[in-house]
XYZ file of C-alpha atoms in Angstrom:
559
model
C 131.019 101.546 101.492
C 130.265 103.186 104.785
C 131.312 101.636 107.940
C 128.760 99.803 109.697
C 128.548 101.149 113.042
C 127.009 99.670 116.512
C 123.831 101.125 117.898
C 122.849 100.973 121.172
C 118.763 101.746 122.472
C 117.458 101.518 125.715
C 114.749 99.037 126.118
C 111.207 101.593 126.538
C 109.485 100.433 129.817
C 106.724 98.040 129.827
C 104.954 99.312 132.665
C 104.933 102.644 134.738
C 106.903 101.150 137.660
C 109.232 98.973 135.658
C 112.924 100.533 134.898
C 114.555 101.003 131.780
C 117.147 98.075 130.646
C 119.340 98.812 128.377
C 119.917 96.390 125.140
C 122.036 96.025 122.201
C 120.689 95.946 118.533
C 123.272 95.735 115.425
C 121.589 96.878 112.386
C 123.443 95.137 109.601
C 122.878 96.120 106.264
C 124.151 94.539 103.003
C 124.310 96.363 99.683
C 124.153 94.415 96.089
C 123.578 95.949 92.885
C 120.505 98.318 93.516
C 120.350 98.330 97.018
C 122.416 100.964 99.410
C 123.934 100.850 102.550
C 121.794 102.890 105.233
C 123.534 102.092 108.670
C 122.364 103.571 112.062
C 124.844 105.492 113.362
C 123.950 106.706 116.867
C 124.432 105.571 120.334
C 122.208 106.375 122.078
C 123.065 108.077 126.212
C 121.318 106.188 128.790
C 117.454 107.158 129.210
C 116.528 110.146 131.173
C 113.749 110.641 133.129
C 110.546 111.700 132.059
C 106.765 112.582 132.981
C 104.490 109.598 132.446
C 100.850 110.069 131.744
C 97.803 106.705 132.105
C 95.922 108.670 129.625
C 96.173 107.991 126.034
C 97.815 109.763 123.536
C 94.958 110.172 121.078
C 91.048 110.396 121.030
C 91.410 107.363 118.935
C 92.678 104.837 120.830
C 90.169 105.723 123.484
C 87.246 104.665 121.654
C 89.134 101.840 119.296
C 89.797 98.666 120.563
C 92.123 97.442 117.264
C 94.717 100.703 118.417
C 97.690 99.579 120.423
C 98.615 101.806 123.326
C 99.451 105.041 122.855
C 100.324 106.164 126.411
C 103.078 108.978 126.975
C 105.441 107.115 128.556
C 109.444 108.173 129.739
C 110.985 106.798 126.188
C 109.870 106.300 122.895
C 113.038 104.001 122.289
C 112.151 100.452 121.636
C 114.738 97.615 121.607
C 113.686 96.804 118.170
C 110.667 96.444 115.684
C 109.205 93.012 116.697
C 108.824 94.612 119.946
C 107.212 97.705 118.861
C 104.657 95.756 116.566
C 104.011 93.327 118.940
C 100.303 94.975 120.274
C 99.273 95.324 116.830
C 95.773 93.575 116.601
C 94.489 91.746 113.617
C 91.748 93.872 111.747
C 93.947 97.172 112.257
C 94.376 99.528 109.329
C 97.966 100.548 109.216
C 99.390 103.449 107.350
C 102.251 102.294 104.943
C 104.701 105.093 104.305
C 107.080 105.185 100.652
C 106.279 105.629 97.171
C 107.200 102.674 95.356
C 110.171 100.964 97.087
C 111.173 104.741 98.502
C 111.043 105.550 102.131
C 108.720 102.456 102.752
C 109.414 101.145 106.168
C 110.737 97.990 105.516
C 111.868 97.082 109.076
C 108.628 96.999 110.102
C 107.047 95.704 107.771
C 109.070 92.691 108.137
C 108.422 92.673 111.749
C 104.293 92.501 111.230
C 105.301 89.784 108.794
C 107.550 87.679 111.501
C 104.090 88.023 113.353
C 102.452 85.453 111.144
C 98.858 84.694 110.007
C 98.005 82.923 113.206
C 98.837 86.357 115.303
C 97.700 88.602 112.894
C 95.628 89.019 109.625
C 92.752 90.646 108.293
C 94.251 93.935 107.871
C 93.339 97.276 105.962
C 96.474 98.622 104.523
C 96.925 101.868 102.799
C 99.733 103.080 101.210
C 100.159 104.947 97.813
C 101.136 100.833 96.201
C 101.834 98.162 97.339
C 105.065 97.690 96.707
C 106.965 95.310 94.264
C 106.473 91.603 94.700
C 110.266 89.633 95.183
C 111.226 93.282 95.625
C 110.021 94.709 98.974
C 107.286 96.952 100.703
C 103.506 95.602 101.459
C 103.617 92.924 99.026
C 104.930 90.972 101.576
C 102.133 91.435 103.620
C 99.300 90.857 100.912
C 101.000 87.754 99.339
C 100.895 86.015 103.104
C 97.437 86.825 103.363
C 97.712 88.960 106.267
C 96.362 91.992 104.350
C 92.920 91.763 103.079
C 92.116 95.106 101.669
C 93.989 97.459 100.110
C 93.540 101.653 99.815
C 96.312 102.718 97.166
C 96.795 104.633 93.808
C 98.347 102.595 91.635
C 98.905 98.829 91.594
C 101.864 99.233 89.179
C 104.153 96.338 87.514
C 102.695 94.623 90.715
C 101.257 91.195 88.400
C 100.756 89.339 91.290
C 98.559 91.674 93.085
C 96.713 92.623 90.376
C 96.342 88.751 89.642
C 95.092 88.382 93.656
C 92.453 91.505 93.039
C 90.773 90.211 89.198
C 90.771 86.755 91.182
C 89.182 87.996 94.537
C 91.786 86.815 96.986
C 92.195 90.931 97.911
C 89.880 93.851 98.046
C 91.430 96.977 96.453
C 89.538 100.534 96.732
C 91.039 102.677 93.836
C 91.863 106.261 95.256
C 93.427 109.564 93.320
C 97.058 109.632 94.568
C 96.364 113.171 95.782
C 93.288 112.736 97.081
C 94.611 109.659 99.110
C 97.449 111.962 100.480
C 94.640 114.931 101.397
C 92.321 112.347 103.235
C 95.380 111.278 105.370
C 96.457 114.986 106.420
C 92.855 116.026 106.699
C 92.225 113.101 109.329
C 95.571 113.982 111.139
C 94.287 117.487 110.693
C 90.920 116.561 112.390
C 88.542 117.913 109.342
C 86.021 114.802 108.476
C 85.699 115.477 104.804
C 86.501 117.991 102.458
C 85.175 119.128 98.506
C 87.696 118.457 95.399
C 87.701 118.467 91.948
C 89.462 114.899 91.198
C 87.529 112.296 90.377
C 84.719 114.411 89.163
C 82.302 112.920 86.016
C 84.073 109.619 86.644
C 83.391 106.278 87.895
C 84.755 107.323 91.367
C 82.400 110.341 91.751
C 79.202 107.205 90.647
C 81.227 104.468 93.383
C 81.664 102.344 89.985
C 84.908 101.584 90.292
C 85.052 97.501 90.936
C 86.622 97.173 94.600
C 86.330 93.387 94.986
C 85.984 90.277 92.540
C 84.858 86.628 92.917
C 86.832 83.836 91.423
C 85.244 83.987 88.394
C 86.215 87.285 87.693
C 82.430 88.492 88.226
C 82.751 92.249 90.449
C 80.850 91.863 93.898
C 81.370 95.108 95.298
C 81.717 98.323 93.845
C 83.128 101.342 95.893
C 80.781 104.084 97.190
C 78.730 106.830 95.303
C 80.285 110.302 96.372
C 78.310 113.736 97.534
C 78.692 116.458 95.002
C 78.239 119.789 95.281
C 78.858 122.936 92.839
C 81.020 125.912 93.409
C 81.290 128.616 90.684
C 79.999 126.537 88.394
C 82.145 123.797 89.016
C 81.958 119.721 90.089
C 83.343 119.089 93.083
C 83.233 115.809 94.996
C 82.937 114.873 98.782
C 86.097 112.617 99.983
C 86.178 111.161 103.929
C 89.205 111.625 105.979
C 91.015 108.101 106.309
C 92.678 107.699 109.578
C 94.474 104.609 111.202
C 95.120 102.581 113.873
C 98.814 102.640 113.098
C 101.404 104.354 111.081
C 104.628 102.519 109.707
C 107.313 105.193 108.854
C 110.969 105.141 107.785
C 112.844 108.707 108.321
C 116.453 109.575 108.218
C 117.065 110.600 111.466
C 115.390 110.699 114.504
C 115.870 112.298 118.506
C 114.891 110.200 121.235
C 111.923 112.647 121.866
C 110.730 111.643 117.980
C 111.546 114.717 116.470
C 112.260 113.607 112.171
C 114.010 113.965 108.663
C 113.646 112.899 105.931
C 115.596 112.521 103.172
C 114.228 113.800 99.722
C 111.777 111.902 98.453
C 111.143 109.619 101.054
C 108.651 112.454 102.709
C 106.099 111.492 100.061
C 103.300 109.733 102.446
C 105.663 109.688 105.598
C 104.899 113.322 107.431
C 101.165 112.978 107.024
C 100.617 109.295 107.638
C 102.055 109.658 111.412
C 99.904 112.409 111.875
C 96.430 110.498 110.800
C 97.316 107.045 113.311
C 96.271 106.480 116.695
C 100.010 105.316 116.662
C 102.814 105.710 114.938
C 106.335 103.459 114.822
C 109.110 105.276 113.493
C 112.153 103.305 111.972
C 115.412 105.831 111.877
C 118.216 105.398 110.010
C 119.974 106.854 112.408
C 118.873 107.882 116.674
C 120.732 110.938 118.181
C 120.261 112.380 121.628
C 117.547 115.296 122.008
C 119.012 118.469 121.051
C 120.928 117.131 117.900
C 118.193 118.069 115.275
C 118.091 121.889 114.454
C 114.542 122.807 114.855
C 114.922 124.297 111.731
C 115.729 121.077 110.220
C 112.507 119.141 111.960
C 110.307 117.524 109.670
C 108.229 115.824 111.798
C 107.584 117.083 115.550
C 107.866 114.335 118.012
C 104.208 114.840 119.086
C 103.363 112.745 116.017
C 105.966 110.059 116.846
C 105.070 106.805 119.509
C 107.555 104.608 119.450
C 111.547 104.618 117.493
C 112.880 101.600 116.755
C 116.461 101.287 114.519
C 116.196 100.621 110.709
C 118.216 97.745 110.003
C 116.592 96.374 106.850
C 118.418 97.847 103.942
C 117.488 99.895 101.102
C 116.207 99.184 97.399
C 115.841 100.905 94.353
C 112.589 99.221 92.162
C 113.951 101.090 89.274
C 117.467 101.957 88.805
C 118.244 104.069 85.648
C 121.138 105.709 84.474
C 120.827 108.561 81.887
C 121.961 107.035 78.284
C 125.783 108.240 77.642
C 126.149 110.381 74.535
C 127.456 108.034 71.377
C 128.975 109.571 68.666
C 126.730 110.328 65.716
C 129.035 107.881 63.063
C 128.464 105.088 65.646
C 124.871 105.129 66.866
C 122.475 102.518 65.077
C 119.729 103.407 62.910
C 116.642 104.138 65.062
C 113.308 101.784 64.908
C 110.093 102.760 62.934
C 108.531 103.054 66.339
C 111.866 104.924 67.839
C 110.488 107.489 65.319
C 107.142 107.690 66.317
C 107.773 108.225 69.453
C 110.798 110.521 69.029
C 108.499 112.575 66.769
C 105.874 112.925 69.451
C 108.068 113.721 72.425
C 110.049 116.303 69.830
C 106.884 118.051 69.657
C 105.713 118.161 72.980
C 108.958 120.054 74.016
C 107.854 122.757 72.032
C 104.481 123.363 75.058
C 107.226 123.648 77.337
C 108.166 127.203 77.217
C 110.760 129.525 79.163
C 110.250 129.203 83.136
C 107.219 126.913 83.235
C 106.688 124.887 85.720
C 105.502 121.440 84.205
C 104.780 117.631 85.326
C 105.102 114.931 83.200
C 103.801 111.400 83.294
C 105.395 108.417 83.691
C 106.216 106.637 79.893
C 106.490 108.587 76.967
C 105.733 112.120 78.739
C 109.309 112.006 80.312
C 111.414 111.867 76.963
C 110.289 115.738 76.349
C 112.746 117.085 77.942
C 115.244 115.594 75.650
C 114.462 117.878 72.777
C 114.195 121.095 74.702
C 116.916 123.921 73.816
C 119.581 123.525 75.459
C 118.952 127.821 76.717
C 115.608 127.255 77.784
C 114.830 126.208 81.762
C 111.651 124.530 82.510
C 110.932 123.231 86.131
C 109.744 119.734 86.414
C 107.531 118.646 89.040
C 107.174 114.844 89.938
C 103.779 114.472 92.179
C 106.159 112.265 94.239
C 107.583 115.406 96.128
C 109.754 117.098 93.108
C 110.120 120.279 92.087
C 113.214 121.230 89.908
C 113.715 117.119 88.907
C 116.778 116.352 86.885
C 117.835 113.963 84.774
C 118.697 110.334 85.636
C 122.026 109.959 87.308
C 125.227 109.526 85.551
C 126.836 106.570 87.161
C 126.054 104.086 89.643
C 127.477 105.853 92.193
C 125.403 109.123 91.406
C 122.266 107.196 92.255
C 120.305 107.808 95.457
C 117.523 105.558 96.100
C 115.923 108.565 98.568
C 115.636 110.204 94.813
C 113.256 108.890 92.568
C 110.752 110.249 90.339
C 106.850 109.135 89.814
C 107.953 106.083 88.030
C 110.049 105.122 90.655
C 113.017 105.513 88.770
C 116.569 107.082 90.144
C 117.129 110.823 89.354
C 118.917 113.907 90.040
C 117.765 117.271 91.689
C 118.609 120.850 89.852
C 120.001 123.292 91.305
C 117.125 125.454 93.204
C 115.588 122.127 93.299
C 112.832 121.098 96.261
C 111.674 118.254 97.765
C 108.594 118.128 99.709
C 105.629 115.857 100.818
C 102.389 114.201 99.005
C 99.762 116.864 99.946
C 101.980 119.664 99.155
C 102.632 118.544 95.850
C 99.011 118.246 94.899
C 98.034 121.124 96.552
C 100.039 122.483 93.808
C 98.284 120.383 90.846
C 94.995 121.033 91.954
C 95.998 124.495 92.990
C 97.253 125.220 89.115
C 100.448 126.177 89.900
C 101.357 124.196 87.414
C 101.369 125.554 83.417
C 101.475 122.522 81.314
C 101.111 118.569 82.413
C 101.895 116.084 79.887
C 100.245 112.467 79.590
C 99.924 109.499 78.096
C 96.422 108.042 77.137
C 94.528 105.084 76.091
C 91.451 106.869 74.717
C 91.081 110.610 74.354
C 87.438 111.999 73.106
C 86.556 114.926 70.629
C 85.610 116.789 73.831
C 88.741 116.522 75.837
C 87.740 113.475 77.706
C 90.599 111.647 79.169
C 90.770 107.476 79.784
C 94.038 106.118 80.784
C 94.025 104.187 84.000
C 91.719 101.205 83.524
C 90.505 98.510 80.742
C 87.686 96.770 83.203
C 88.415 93.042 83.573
C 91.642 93.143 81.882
C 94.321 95.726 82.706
C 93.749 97.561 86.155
C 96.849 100.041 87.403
C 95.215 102.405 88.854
C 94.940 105.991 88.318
C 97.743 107.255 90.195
C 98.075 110.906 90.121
C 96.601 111.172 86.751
C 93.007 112.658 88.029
C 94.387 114.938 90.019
C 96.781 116.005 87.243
C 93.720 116.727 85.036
C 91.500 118.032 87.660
C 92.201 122.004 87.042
C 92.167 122.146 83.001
C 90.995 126.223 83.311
C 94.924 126.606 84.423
C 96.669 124.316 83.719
C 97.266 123.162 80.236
C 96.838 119.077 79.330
C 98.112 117.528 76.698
C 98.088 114.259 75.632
C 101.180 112.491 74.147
C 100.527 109.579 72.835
C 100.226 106.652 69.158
C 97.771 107.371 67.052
C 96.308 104.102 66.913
C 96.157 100.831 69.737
C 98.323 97.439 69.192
C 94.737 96.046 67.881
C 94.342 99.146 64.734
C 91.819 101.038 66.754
C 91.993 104.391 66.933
C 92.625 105.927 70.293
C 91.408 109.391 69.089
C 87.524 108.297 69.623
C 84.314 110.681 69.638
C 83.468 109.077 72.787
C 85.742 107.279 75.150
C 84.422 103.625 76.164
C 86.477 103.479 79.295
C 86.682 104.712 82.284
C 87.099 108.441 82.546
C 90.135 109.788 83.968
C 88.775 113.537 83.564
C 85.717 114.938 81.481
C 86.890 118.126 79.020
C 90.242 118.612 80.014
C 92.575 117.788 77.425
C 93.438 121.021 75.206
C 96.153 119.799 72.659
C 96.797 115.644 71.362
C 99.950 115.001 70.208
C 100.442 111.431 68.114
C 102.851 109.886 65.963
C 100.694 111.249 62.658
C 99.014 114.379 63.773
C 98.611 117.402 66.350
C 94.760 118.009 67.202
C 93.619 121.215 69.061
C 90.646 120.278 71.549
C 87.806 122.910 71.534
C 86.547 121.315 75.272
C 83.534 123.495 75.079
C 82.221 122.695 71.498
C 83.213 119.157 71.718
C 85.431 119.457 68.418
C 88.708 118.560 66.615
C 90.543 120.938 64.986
C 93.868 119.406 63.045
C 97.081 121.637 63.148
C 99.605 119.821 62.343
C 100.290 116.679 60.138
C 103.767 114.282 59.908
C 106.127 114.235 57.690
C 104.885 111.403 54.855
C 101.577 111.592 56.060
C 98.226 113.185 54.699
C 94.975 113.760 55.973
C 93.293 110.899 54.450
C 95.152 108.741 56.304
C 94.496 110.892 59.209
C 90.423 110.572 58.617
C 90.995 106.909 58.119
C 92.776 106.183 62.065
C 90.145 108.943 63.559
C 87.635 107.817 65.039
C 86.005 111.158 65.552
C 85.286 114.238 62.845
C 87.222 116.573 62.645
C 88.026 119.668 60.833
C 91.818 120.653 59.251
C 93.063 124.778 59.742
C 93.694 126.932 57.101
C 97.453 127.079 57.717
C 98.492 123.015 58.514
C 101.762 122.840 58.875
C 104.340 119.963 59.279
C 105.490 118.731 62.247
C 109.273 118.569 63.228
């Protein structure tokens, strides 16, 4: 365990005239089971002098009465975070940094709790989720009641939120993942709105996507009808740029003139939500003097950055995982009929990952692939988390990093050659087609290509996550579906038309399922079977299809 060191701030001044006193903050951190130590580790030299400026900081907070100050002012160093949240005004939308439990600025976040109802509520927060509940992140915020609407991805495991949104105690608008992160860095960016494919032919594109129920579980609002517009023959839709009044960030390290790093993964939604807020609290890890950052190493100028405080809460991993240790062949137990289904599917979906591709997978059954490729062939996994070259899960305990986790917020390793990088970089990639074959899972696939696998209205709502973005550029990069043949209920998830929500409209090329292996003709609208499971026959295939089909000359077996 690392030794828990002392830091030291100086108090920032309240007014221009006032002087600097200096004050003592310990961050202690305790560690148990999933969670790590993350001490500060600087003491900070006494505070320098430094221009001061009555002018604000941004055009924002000029014309926004919710925006705390955002004066330039001698130090950004606050004593701690109950003092730097303490202007924050009820009906502010705040900018949640992490993905999952990862880089989420927990410090703070507890700090705008302390606050209470009383002193503040009714806020907008957006983050990519909403964290875990019992666990950490903004779920401690929604479950108060302080936060009453929501801009995030994915809900997740998150029951209780997703219990609070079917009853109506919480508004939740539904956003692509990368779309989310490109509205942020277009409004720290200053561009108003911008064209993208995601979300095209959907419910999002119509504003049918159910933002806020009653009691009863009837939908009262719905979220707003997008512009579209063609280019080279192509859907696009309009998306707004999505600014706030303040950004809540957790970095690594951090100079006294706000200067950042992050670690790994933890850049996700950090670098571009302190550029979109009218202010921005950064929690460090650790506070050196200025000059003690490499420019080279900056991720984050200090332009971006308000006010520092020290991180003191500690760490946690929502998914620890260790990669399964090899067992002897004499001793392992017989797999499960449904072991072997799904063994056979991810089997075969190795085989689309070919010789230097660059591929993502999604969460679930996408990710055991990898298992079955060669052991000579490299392929480059990208997790739309801020991966590229993502290895498998850590050995040991002591392997695992919780600033390295992968879309299902799950502890991993990094390859050699590996990078890390943030949100809108990563789908700038996906959307870009830069990437040669994305793998997902699916609750209803269509004889066209159609993809639904984020939403049963009413019933199950997780949100789309990346997933629309992933399928938003099917001209270059390949989907394919992974997933059973048929639903818990019998039905067939291999449909002529989907019944629920679109995730993407003609762009799946290739379905791989525990009986078959379909080829998608997305321009015809047709089925062509290519391969067939051992044991099975195409009778039975007809009988759990519910869409025609016709079989190739040459069907072969699958491995």
């Amino acid at each position: 365990m690392l030794a828990l060191r002392q830091y030291t701030a100086p108090r920032p001044a309240l007014r221009a005239s006032s002087r600097i006193a200096r004050r003592t903050a310990a961050a202690s951190c305790t560690a148990r089971n999933a969670t790590l130590v993350v001490p500060c580790t600087h003491t900070a030299p006494p505070a320098r002098a430094g221009r001061q400026f009555t002018t604000t900081a941004r055009i924002l907070s000029a014309n926004n009465p919710k925006a705390p100050s955002a004066t330039r002012r001698a130090s950004k160093l606050y004593r701690d975070a109950d003092e730097a949240v303490a202007d924050v005004q009820s009906g502010s939308t705040i900018l949640s940094s992490g993905f999952g439990l990862c880089g989420v600025a927990e410090t703070l976040i507890r700090a705008l709790h302390r606050r209470g109802i009383d002193s503040l509520h009714s806020l907008t927060a957006v983050s990519n989720n909403a964290g875990k509940e019992g666990m950490g992140g903004l779920s401690l915020l929604t479950s108060s009641g302080q936060v009453k609407n929501l801009i995030i991805s994915f809900l997740g495991n998150n029951k209780t939120l997703e219990k609070q949104y079917l009853d109506g105690d919480i508004a939740i608008e539904l956003c692509p993942q990368g779309t989310l992160a490109e509205r942020i860095r277009a409004a720290g960016a200053g561009i108003p709105a911008f064209f993208t494919p995601t979300g095209a032919h959907s419910l999002l594109e119509k504003g049918k996507i159910p933002s806020q129920y009653d009691s009863l579980g009837k939908v009262v609002k719905y979220g707003h009808e997008r512009e579209t517009r063609e280019f080279n023959g192509k859907t696009f839709i309009m998306e707004k740029a999505l600014p706030g009044e303040v950004a809540i960030v957790r970095v690594w390290k951090a100079d006294e003139a706000g200067n950042c790093v992050f670690r790994y993964t933890t850049k996700a939604f950090g670098t571009i939500m302190a550029k979109a807020a009218t202010v921005t609290i950064v929690e460090a890890e650790e506070i050196v003097p200025v000059g003690s950052i490499d420019p080279n190493d900056v991720h984050l100028p200090g332009i971006y950055v308000d006010r520092i405080v020290p991180a003191t809460a500690p760490k946690t991993i929502e998914s620890p995982k260790l990669e399964k240790p090899s067992t002897p062949a004499k001793d392992q137990a017989a797999p499960s009929a449904s072991q072997i289904r799904r063994d056979r599917i991810a089997r075969r979906a190795a085989e689309e990952l070919q010789e230097g591709y660059y591929v993502n997978l999604g969460v679930g059954l996408p990710t055991s692939a990898p298992a079955f490729l060669p052991t000579d062939r490299k392929v480059w996994l990208q997790s739309e988390n801020g991966i590229l070259g993502m290895g498998p899960h850590p050995a040991t305990e002591a392997d695992m990093d919780a600033d390295i986790v992968n879309a299902g917020k799950e502890t991993v390793t990094l390859m050699p050659g590996a990078a890390t990088f943030d949100s809108a970089e990563s789908f700038g990639m996906i959307r870009g087609g830069h990437i040669d074959v994305s793998i997902l899972g699916a609750l209803q696939v269509s004889a066209a290509g159609d993809l639904a696998n984020y939403m049963i209205p009413g019933k199950v709502v997780k949100g789309m996550g990346g997933a629309m973005d992933l399928v938003s550029n099917p001209q270059q990069t390949k989907i394919v579906v992974t997933t059973e043949h048929v639903a818990k209920d019998g039905s067939s998830k291999i449909v002529q038309d989907c019944s629920l929500p679109l995730t993407g409209a003609r762009v799946v090329s290739t379905i791989i399922t525990d009986l078959c292996v379909f080829e998608v003709d997305r321009e015809a609208g047709a089925l062509t079977l290519t391969e067939i499971a051992p044991g099975v026959d195409v009778d039975e295939v007809r009988a759990k299809t519910d869409a025609p089909f016709t079989v190739a000359k040459s069907l072969r077996t699958m491995a």
